[in-house]
Amino acid sequence: MDLLRELLHGEMNSSTVLLYPDEQAIKLAADALRRGKVVAFPTETVYGLGADAFNPAAVTAVFAAKKRPRFDPLIVHIADYAMLEAVAALQALGARTTLDKLIQNLWPGPLTVILPKQPSVPDIVTAGLSTVAVRVPSHPVAQKLIRLSTGAIAAPSANLFGRLSPTRAEHVVQSLNGAADYIIDDGKTGIGLESTVLDLCSCKPCILRPGGTAQEQIEALIGPVLRGYDPQTISSPGQLKNHYAPTKPLHTSSLEQIPYHTDAAYLFFDGKSRESWCAGKPAIAKTLVLSESGSLSEAAANLFVLLHELDAETVPVIYAQLAPEKGLGIAINDRLKRASTQA
Ligand code: TXA
Ligand code: MG
């Protein structure tokens, strides 16, 4: 892997600067953010493509780099609770106790909350909505970068709009080389799935996007939450059916319903499933497993890496087994179904 990274660093042929995350490099990237530049950086979920959240021109450059429609709002990343009131109008929030419980237990971490927005956050960040999505990443590089910047980085995932999310710097280079001014390479991200997006501005807390924080973890703290979204009040394209898609057709199903083709690639949830499905089938072009032991967190961490790998194969089609529909399995299945052609 290190050799691959060295090669990657040597092969950059655009104006993008690739950095290893030492003190000096993070300082350089933070200064660049302050000057309105666009910086891709690791978080514990996926790589983000960041701009100073208070600089509308810089945020516009992020939308352009991703070819992302302007109606799809960005998450504002802050380093800790102290910065929250600079971006969110907490006095306008009914669900204050709920928010406090979530923050105390789940921040920093893969939970984004939707809150009333402060006027200081430019409309381009929130796509004109009166709410803002806020998250405190736990990744030490993200933490340091935010602290050395203006304190608020607006960042979507660092991939082209609608494509697979990046869990390695290589994915960012492949997808966005040239469009980011800097990419900070810190290897593979730990969680591998985007944050859970929880709306605290609707009458009842509502999960708009399942992600790295399981619904069960949230409900253990604040009681039952809704799933889905209210199309009248928000536009949340994380909800778009064909999102997170590889470039070739992908079909999802239970193990029993996966069809057999000699020239297809297969993604299994666990080792046991692969073994039983492959038994007696003479030739299979390519098979990968999300987690040999069937661990949901390991499967989540591998999901986008393996989808990128399968997408690079010469096979015409990919078949993927759905994960058990519980905990992080819900977010894994959400991404698989959105990536799939029959979604
Ligand atoms: O883990 C993550 O969340 C990663 C890392 C980089 O932090 N970020 C990420 O950002 O996945 P993005 O832009 O790919 O997804 C943000 C999601 C989108 O579905 C967007 O529509 C929704 O959050 N969102 C942002 N602001 C919103 C708002 N005010 N109301 C409702 N949904 C919002
Ligand atoms: Mg995204």
Coordinates of C-alpha atoms and ligand atoms in Angstrom, one line a residue:
M1 CA 0.0 0.0 0.0
D2 CA 2.8 2.4 0.9
L3 CA 4.4 1.8 -2.5
L4 CA 1.1 2.5 -4.2
R5 CA 0.8 5.8 -2.3
E6 CA 4.4 6.7 -3.2
L7 CA 3.5 6.1 -6.8
L8 CA 0.4 8.1 -6.5
H9 CA 2.3 11.0 -5.0
G10 CA 4.8 10.8 -7.8
E11 CA 2.2 10.6 -10.5
M12 CA 0.1 13.7 -9.8
N13 CA 0.3 15.6 -13.0
S14 CA -2.2 18.4 -12.2
S15 CA -2.0 21.5 -10.2
T16 CA -3.3 19.6 -7.2
V17 CA -0.8 19.3 -4.3
L18 CA -0.9 16.0 -2.4
L19 CA 0.2 16.2 1.2
Y20 CA 1.0 13.8 4.0
P21 CA -0.7 14.9 7.2
D22 CA 2.2 16.2 9.3
E23 CA 1.9 19.5 11.3
Q24 CA 3.4 21.6 8.6
A25 CA 1.2 20.2 5.9
I26 CA -2.0 20.6 7.9
K27 CA -1.1 24.2 8.6
L28 CA -0.4 24.8 4.9
A29 CA -3.8 23.4 4.0
A30 CA -5.6 25.4 6.7
D31 CA -3.9 28.6 5.4
A32 CA -5.1 27.6 1.9
L33 CA -8.6 27.3 3.2
R34 CA -8.4 30.7 4.7
R35 CA -7.4 32.0 1.3
G36 CA -10.4 30.5 -0.4
K37 CA -8.8 27.3 -1.7
V38 CA -10.4 23.9 -1.9
V39 CA -8.9 21.1 0.2
A40 CA -9.7 17.4 0.3
F41 CA -9.2 15.9 3.7
P42 CA -9.8 12.6 5.6
T43 CA -12.6 12.2 8.1
E44 CA -13.4 9.1 10.1
T45 CA -16.3 8.4 7.6
V46 CA -15.1 9.3 4.0
Y47 CA -12.9 12.0 2.5
G48 CA -14.4 15.4 2.3
L49 CA -13.9 18.2 -0.2
G50 CA -13.7 21.3 2.0
A51 CA -13.9 25.1 1.7
D52 CA -14.2 27.8 4.3
A53 CA -17.8 27.7 5.3
F54 CA -18.0 31.5 5.5
N55 CA -16.6 32.1 2.1
P56 CA -19.3 31.8 -0.6
A57 CA -16.8 32.0 -3.5
A58 CA -14.8 29.1 -2.1
V59 CA -17.9 27.0 -1.5
T60 CA -19.0 27.7 -5.1
A61 CA -15.8 26.2 -6.2
V62 CA -16.6 23.0 -4.3
F63 CA -20.0 22.7 -6.0
A64 CA -18.2 23.2 -9.4
A65 CA -15.4 20.6 -8.6
K66 CA -18.0 17.9 -7.7
K67 CA -20.5 18.9 -10.5
R68 CA -23.0 19.0 -7.7
P69 CA -26.4 20.7 -8.2
R70 CA -26.7 23.9 -6.1
F71 CA -29.9 22.7 -4.6
D72 CA -28.0 20.0 -2.6
P73 CA -26.8 21.6 0.7
L74 CA -23.4 20.9 2.3
I75 CA -22.5 19.8 5.8
V76 CA -20.6 22.3 8.0
H77 CA -17.8 20.7 9.9
I78 CA -16.7 22.2 13.2
A79 CA -14.1 21.0 15.7
D80 CA -16.2 21.1 18.9
Y81 CA -19.3 22.3 20.6
A82 CA -17.8 25.8 21.2
M83 CA -18.2 26.7 17.5
L84 CA -21.8 25.4 17.2
E85 CA -23.5 28.7 18.0
A86 CA -21.5 30.4 15.3
V87 CA -23.3 28.4 12.7
A88 CA -26.6 27.2 14.3
A89 CA -29.3 29.4 15.8
L90 CA -29.8 27.3 18.9
Q91 CA -32.3 29.7 20.5
A92 CA -34.6 28.9 17.7
L93 CA -34.5 25.1 18.4
G94 CA -37.3 23.4 20.3
A95 CA -35.4 20.1 20.7
R96 CA -32.6 21.5 22.9
T97 CA -32.5 18.7 25.4
T98 CA -32.5 16.1 22.6
L99 CA -29.6 18.0 20.9
D100 CA -27.6 18.1 24.2
K101 CA -27.9 14.4 24.8
L102 CA -26.8 13.6 21.2
I103 CA -23.8 16.0 21.4
Q104 CA -22.7 14.7 24.8
N105 CA -22.7 11.1 23.7
L106 CA -22.1 11.0 19.9
W107 CA -19.9 14.0 19.1
P108 CA -17.2 13.9 17.8
G109 CA -18.3 11.1 15.5
P110 CA -20.4 10.2 12.4
L111 CA -23.6 12.0 13.3
T112 CA -24.7 15.1 11.4
V113 CA -27.6 17.2 12.9
I114 CA -29.9 19.5 11.0
L115 CA -30.4 22.7 13.0
P116 CA -31.8 26.3 12.4
K117 CA -29.1 28.2 10.6
Q118 CA -27.3 31.4 11.6
P119 CA -27.4 34.2 9.1
S120 CA -23.5 34.1 9.0
V121 CA -23.7 30.9 7.1
P122 CA -23.9 31.8 3.4
D123 CA -27.0 30.6 1.5
I124 CA -24.9 28.7 -1.0
V125 CA -23.8 26.3 1.8
T126 CA -27.4 25.5 2.8
A127 CA -28.9 25.7 -0.7
G128 CA -31.1 28.5 0.5
L129 CA -32.7 26.5 3.3
S130 CA -33.3 28.0 6.8
T131 CA -31.5 25.0 8.3
V132 CA -27.9 24.0 8.4
A133 CA -26.3 20.5 8.6
V134 CA -23.5 20.4 11.3
R135 CA -21.1 17.7 12.2
V136 CA -18.0 17.3 14.4
P137 CA -15.6 14.8 12.9
S138 CA -13.4 12.8 15.2
H139 CA -10.6 12.2 12.8
P140 CA -7.4 13.9 14.2
V141 CA -6.4 15.4 10.8
A142 CA -9.9 16.8 10.3
Q143 CA -9.9 18.2 13.8
K144 CA -6.6 19.9 13.4
L145 CA -7.5 21.3 10.0
I146 CA -10.7 22.8 11.3
R147 CA -9.1 24.3 14.3
L148 CA -6.4 26.0 12.2
S149 CA -8.9 27.2 9.7
T150 CA -11.7 29.7 10.4
G151 CA -13.3 27.0 12.5
A152 CA -16.0 25.9 10.0
I153 CA -15.4 23.9 6.9
A154 CA -18.2 23.2 4.4
A155 CA -17.5 19.8 2.9
P156 CA -19.4 17.2 0.9
S157 CA -17.8 13.9 0.2
A158 CA -14.9 14.3 -2.2
N159 CA -16.3 12.5 -5.2
L160 CA -18.1 13.5 -8.4
F161 CA -21.8 14.0 -7.7
G162 CA -23.7 10.7 -7.7
R163 CA -20.6 8.5 -7.7
L164 CA -19.0 6.3 -5.1
S165 CA -17.8 8.0 -2.0
P166 CA -14.0 8.1 -1.5
T167 CA -12.5 6.2 1.4
R168 CA -8.9 6.6 0.2
A169 CA -6.9 9.5 -1.2
E170 CA -6.5 7.5 -4.4
H171 CA -10.3 7.6 -4.9
V172 CA -10.2 11.4 -4.6
V173 CA -7.4 11.7 -7.1
Q174 CA -9.2 9.4 -9.6
S175 CA -12.5 11.3 -9.2
L176 CA -11.4 14.9 -8.7
N177 CA -7.7 15.2 -9.7
G178 CA -7.1 18.8 -10.7
A179 CA -10.3 20.1 -9.1
A180 CA -9.0 20.2 -5.5
D181 CA -6.1 22.6 -4.7
Y182 CA -4.8 20.2 -2.0
I183 CA -5.5 16.6 -1.0
I184 CA -4.3 15.4 2.4
D185 CA -3.6 11.7 2.2
D186 CA -4.0 9.8 5.4
G187 CA -4.8 6.3 4.0
K188 CA -8.1 4.5 4.4
T189 CA -10.8 6.0 6.4
G190 CA -12.0 4.0 9.5
I191 CA -15.8 3.9 9.3
G192 CA -16.1 4.0 5.5
L193 CA -19.7 5.1 5.4
E194 CA -20.9 8.7 5.5
S195 CA -22.4 10.2 8.7
T196 CA -26.0 9.6 9.7
V197 CA -28.0 12.8 9.0
L198 CA -30.6 13.5 11.7
D199 CA -33.1 16.3 11.3
L200 CA -33.9 18.0 14.6
C201 CA -36.0 20.8 13.0
S202 CA -39.0 18.6 12.1
C203 CA -41.7 17.9 14.7
K204 CA -40.0 14.6 15.7
P205 CA -36.3 13.7 15.1
C206 CA -36.0 12.1 11.7
I207 CA -33.1 10.2 10.1
L208 CA -32.7 11.6 6.6
R209 CA -29.8 9.4 5.7
P210 CA -28.7 6.3 7.5
G211 CA -24.9 6.2 8.1
G212 CA -22.1 5.6 10.5
T213 CA -24.2 6.1 13.6
A214 CA -26.8 3.3 13.9
Q215 CA -30.4 4.2 14.5
E216 CA -30.4 2.0 17.6
Q217 CA -27.6 4.1 19.2
I218 CA -29.6 7.3 18.6
E219 CA -32.8 5.8 19.9
A220 CA -31.1 4.5 23.1
L221 CA -30.4 8.2 23.9
I222 CA -33.5 10.1 22.7
G223 CA -36.2 7.5 22.1
P224 CA -37.9 6.5 18.8
V225 CA -37.0 8.5 15.7
L226 CA -38.6 8.7 12.2
R227 CA -37.0 7.4 9.1
G228 CA -37.3 9.1 5.7
Y229 CA -37.8 12.7 4.9
D230 CA -40.5 15.4 4.4
P231 CA -40.3 16.4 0.8
Q232 CA -42.3 19.6 1.5
T233 CA -39.7 21.1 3.8
I234 CA -36.4 19.9 2.6
S235 CA -34.5 18.9 -0.4
S236 CA -32.0 16.2 0.6
P237 CA -30.5 14.6 -2.5
G238 CA -28.7 12.0 -0.3
Q239 CA -32.2 10.6 -0.7
L240 CA -31.9 10.4 -4.5
K241 CA -32.4 6.9 -5.7
N242 CA -29.4 6.6 -7.9
H243 CA -26.7 8.0 -5.7
Y244 CA -23.3 6.5 -4.7
A245 CA -23.2 4.6 -8.0
P246 CA -20.4 2.7 -9.7
T247 CA -20.0 3.2 -13.4
K248 CA -21.2 -0.3 -14.3
P249 CA -24.6 -1.9 -13.5
L250 CA -24.9 -3.3 -10.0
H251 CA -27.7 -5.6 -8.8
T252 CA -28.5 -6.3 -5.2
S253 CA -30.4 -9.2 -3.6
S254 CA -30.5 -11.8 -0.9
L255 CA -27.9 -14.6 -1.2
E256 CA -30.5 -17.1 -2.5
Q257 CA -31.5 -14.8 -5.4
I258 CA -28.1 -13.9 -6.8
P259 CA -27.9 -15.2 -10.4
Y260 CA -24.8 -17.1 -11.7
H261 CA -22.9 -15.7 -14.7
T262 CA -19.3 -16.7 -15.5
D263 CA -18.3 -13.2 -16.5
A264 CA -19.9 -11.2 -13.6
A265 CA -18.2 -9.9 -10.4
Y266 CA -19.7 -10.7 -7.0
L267 CA -19.7 -8.9 -3.7
F268 CA -20.7 -11.1 -0.7
F269 CA -21.4 -9.9 2.8
D270 CA -19.4 -12.6 4.6
G271 CA -17.1 -15.5 4.0
K272 CA -19.7 -18.2 4.8
S273 CA -22.1 -16.8 2.2
R274 CA -19.4 -16.7 -0.5
E275 CA -18.4 -20.3 0.3
S276 CA -22.0 -21.7 0.2
W277 CA -22.9 -19.7 -3.0
C278 CA -19.8 -20.6 -4.9
A279 CA -19.9 -24.3 -4.0
G280 CA -20.3 -26.3 -7.2
K281 CA -20.0 -23.3 -9.6
P282 CA -17.1 -24.0 -11.9
A283 CA -15.9 -20.5 -13.0
I284 CA -16.6 -17.1 -11.4
A285 CA -14.7 -14.0 -12.8
K286 CA -14.3 -12.2 -9.5
T287 CA -15.6 -12.5 -5.9
L288 CA -15.0 -10.2 -2.9
V289 CA -16.2 -10.3 0.6
L290 CA -17.2 -7.3 2.8
S291 CA -16.2 -9.0 6.0
E292 CA -14.9 -12.6 6.3
S293 CA -16.3 -12.9 9.8
G294 CA -19.6 -11.1 9.1
S295 CA -18.7 -8.0 11.2
L296 CA -21.0 -5.1 10.3
S297 CA -18.4 -2.4 11.1
E298 CA -15.7 -4.2 9.0
A299 CA -18.2 -4.5 6.2
A300 CA -19.0 -0.8 6.3
A301 CA -15.4 0.1 6.3
N302 CA -14.8 -2.0 3.2
L303 CA -17.9 -1.2 1.3
F304 CA -16.7 1.7 -0.9
V305 CA -13.2 0.4 -1.3
L306 CA -14.5 -2.9 -2.7
L307 CA -17.1 -1.2 -4.9
H308 CA -14.3 0.9 -6.3
E309 CA -12.3 -2.3 -6.9
L310 CA -15.1 -4.1 -8.6
D311 CA -15.9 -1.1 -10.7
A312 CA -12.4 -1.2 -12.1
E313 CA -12.8 -4.9 -13.2
T314 CA -13.4 -5.7 -16.9
V315 CA -16.7 -7.6 -16.1
P316 CA -19.9 -6.1 -17.5
V317 CA -22.0 -6.4 -14.3
I318 CA -21.7 -6.6 -10.5
Y319 CA -24.0 -8.6 -8.1
A320 CA -24.0 -7.7 -4.4
Q321 CA -25.5 -9.6 -1.5
L322 CA -27.5 -7.4 0.9
A323 CA -26.2 -7.2 4.5
P324 CA -28.4 -8.1 7.5
E325 CA -30.9 -5.3 7.9
K326 CA -29.8 -4.1 11.4
G327 CA -27.3 -1.6 12.9
L328 CA -24.8 -0.4 10.3
G329 CA -26.3 -3.0 7.9
I330 CA -29.2 -0.6 7.3
A331 CA -26.7 2.1 6.0
I332 CA -24.8 -0.5 4.0
N333 CA -28.0 -1.7 2.3
D334 CA -29.1 1.9 1.7
R335 CA -25.8 2.6 -0.2
L336 CA -26.0 -0.7 -2.1
K337 CA -29.6 -0.1 -3.2
R338 CA -28.8 3.4 -4.3
A339 CA -25.8 2.2 -6.2
S340 CA -27.9 -0.4 -7.9
T341 CA -29.5 -0.2 -11.3
Q342 CA -32.8 -1.6 -10.1
A343 CA -33.1 0.8 -7.1
Ligands
TXA1 O1 -19.7 11.6 6.6 C1 -20.1 12.6 6.0 O2 -21.2 13.1 6.2 C2 -19.3 13.1 4.8 C3 -17.9 13.7 5.4 C4 -17.1 14.4 4.4 O3 -18.2 14.5 6.5 N1 -20.0 14.2 4.1 C5 -21.0 13.9 3.3 O4 -21.5 15.0 2.7 O5 -21.4 12.8 3.1 P1 -22.5 15.0 1.4 O6 -22.6 16.4 1.0 O7 -22.0 14.0 0.5 O8 -23.9 14.6 2.1 C6 -24.6 15.5 2.9 C7 -26.0 15.1 3.0 C8 -26.7 15.3 1.7 O9 -27.6 14.2 1.5 C9 -27.5 16.6 1.9 O10 -28.6 16.7 1.0 C10 -27.8 16.5 3.3 O11 -26.6 16.0 3.9 N2 -28.0 17.9 3.9 C11 -27.1 18.9 4.0 N3 -27.7 20.0 4.6 C12 -29.0 19.7 4.8 C13 -30.1 20.4 5.3 N4 -30.0 21.7 5.7 N5 -31.3 19.8 5.4 C14 -31.4 18.5 4.9 N6 -30.4 17.7 4.4 C15 -29.2 18.3 4.3
MG2 MG -21.8 12.5 -0.9

